[in-house]
XYZ file of C-alpha atoms in Angstrom:
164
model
C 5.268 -9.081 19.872
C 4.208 -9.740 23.209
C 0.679 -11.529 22.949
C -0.405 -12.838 25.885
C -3.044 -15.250 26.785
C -6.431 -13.574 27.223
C -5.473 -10.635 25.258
C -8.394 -8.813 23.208
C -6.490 -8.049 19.701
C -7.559 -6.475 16.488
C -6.142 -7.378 13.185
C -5.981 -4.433 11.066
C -6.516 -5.760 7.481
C -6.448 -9.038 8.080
C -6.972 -10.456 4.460
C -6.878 -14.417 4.654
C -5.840 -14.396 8.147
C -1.995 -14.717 7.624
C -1.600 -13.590 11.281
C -5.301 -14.225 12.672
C -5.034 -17.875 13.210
C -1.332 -17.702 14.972
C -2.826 -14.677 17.127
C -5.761 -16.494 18.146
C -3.724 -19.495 19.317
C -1.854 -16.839 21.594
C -4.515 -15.502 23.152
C -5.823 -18.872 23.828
C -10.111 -19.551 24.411
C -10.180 -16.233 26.929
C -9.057 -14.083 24.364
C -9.790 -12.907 20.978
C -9.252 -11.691 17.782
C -10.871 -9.508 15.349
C -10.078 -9.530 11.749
C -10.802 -6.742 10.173
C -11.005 -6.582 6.256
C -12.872 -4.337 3.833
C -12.803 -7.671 1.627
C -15.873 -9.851 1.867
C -13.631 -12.788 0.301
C -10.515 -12.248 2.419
C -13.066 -12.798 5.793
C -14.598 -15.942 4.281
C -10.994 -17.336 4.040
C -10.030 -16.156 7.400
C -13.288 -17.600 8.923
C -12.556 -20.995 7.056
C -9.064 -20.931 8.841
C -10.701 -20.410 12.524
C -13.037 -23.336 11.394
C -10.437 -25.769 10.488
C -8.346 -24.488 13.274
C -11.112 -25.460 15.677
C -10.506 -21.881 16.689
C -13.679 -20.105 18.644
C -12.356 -16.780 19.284
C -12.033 -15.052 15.745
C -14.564 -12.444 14.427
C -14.485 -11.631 11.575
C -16.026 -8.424 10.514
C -16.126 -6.231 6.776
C -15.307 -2.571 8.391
C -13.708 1.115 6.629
C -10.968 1.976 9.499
C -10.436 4.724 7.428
C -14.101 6.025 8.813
C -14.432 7.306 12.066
C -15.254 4.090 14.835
C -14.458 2.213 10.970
C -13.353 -0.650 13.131
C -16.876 -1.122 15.008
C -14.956 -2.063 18.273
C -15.512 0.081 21.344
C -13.049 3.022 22.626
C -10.329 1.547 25.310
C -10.993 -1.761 24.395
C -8.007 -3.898 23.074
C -4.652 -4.719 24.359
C -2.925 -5.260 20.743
C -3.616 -3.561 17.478
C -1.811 -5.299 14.548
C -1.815 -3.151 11.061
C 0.359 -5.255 8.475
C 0.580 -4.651 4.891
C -2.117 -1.722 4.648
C -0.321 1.055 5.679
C 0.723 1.642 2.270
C -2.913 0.842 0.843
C -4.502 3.489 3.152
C -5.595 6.287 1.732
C -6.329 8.118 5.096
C -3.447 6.783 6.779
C -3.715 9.405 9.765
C -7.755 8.236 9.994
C -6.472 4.666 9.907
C -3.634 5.486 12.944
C -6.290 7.056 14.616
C -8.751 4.546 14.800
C -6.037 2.057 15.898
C -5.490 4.792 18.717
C -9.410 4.862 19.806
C -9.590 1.020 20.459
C -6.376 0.482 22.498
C -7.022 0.651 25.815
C -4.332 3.221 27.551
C -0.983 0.985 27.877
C -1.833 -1.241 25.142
C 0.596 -1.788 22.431
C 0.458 -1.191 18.189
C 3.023 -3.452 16.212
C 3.309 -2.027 12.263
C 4.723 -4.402 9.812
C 4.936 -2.390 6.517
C 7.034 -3.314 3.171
C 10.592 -1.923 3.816
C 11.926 0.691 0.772
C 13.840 -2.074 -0.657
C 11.264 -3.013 -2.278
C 10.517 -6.968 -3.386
C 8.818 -8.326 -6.615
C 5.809 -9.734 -4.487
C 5.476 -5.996 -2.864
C 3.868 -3.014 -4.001
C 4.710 -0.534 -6.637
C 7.807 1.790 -4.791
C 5.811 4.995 -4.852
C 3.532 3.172 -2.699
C 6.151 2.149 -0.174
C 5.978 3.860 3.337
C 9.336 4.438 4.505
C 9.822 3.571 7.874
C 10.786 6.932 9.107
C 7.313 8.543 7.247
C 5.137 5.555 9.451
C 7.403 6.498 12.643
C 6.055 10.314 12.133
C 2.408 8.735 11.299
C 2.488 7.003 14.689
C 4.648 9.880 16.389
C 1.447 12.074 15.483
C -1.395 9.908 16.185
C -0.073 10.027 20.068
C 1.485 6.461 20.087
C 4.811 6.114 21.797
C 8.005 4.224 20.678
C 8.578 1.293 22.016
C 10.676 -0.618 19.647
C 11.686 -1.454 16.300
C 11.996 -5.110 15.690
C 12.671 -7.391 12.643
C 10.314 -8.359 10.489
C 12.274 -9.929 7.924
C 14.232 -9.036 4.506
C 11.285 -7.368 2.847
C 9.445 -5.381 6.234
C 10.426 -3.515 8.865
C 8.230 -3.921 12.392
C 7.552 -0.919 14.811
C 6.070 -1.654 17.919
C 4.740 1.984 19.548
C 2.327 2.273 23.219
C -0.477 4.096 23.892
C 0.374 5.859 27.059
């Protein structure tokens, strides 16, 4: 996806920090990550990750990013915004997009990894399945760019969009 050493990245519903810990060894001391979860239990785990990993550049912070400035990070700010697995649990999905928008900093990037409409037994219910051409419009309309689809493997789909 592009991380690079020193980056400033937000985890968008980070849960136990599936792709915290990796991202944080990316960016390297310099950089850092912020998970973001609405789940008090999910940040405990994901700050008992960064402890084991020895890992000094993850905050974790309980936000809404459904709620305007939700995220509590400041306009222009990050270089990656990574939203997996929530899309489809948003019930604001536009406010959600749009919060993502406010943080980047103009050029940074957005990577969505969402359950694909196949479907899987370990994924949502398929009514709550966002199609990947309904979070393509979503990101179309929240002013992102397309950059790339990439894959994600047999159950997601990964879109990688710019803020110009």
């Amino acid at each position: 996806m592009g991380i690079k050493y020193g980056m400033q990245v937000a985890d968008f519903g980070s849960g136990t920090g599936f792709y915290t810990v990796p991202l944080a060894r990316a960016v390297g001391p310099s950089g850092k990550v912020y998970a973001l979860d609405a789940q008090p239990e999910m940040l405990e785990l994901t700050r008992s990750k960064a402890r084991e990993s020895r890992l000094l550049n993850i905050a974790a912070m309980r936000v809404d990013l459904e709620s305007p400035r939700g995220s509590k990070l400041a306009e222009n700010t990050m270089d990656f915004v990574l939203i997996s697995n929530i899309l489809f649990q948003a019930e604001d999905k536009p406010a959600l997009l749009k919060e993502a928008f406010r943080i980047l900093k103009n050029g940074g990037e957005v990577a969505v990894i969402e359950w694909s409409s196949f479907g899987s037994a370990a994924g949502p219910r398929t009514e709550k399945i966002v199609p990947r051409e309904a979070a393509e419009k979503l990101l179309d309309d929240s002013g992102f760019k397309r950059i790339k689809e990439f894959n994600a493997g047999d159950n997601h789909y990964g879109l990688l969009y710019g803020k110009p």
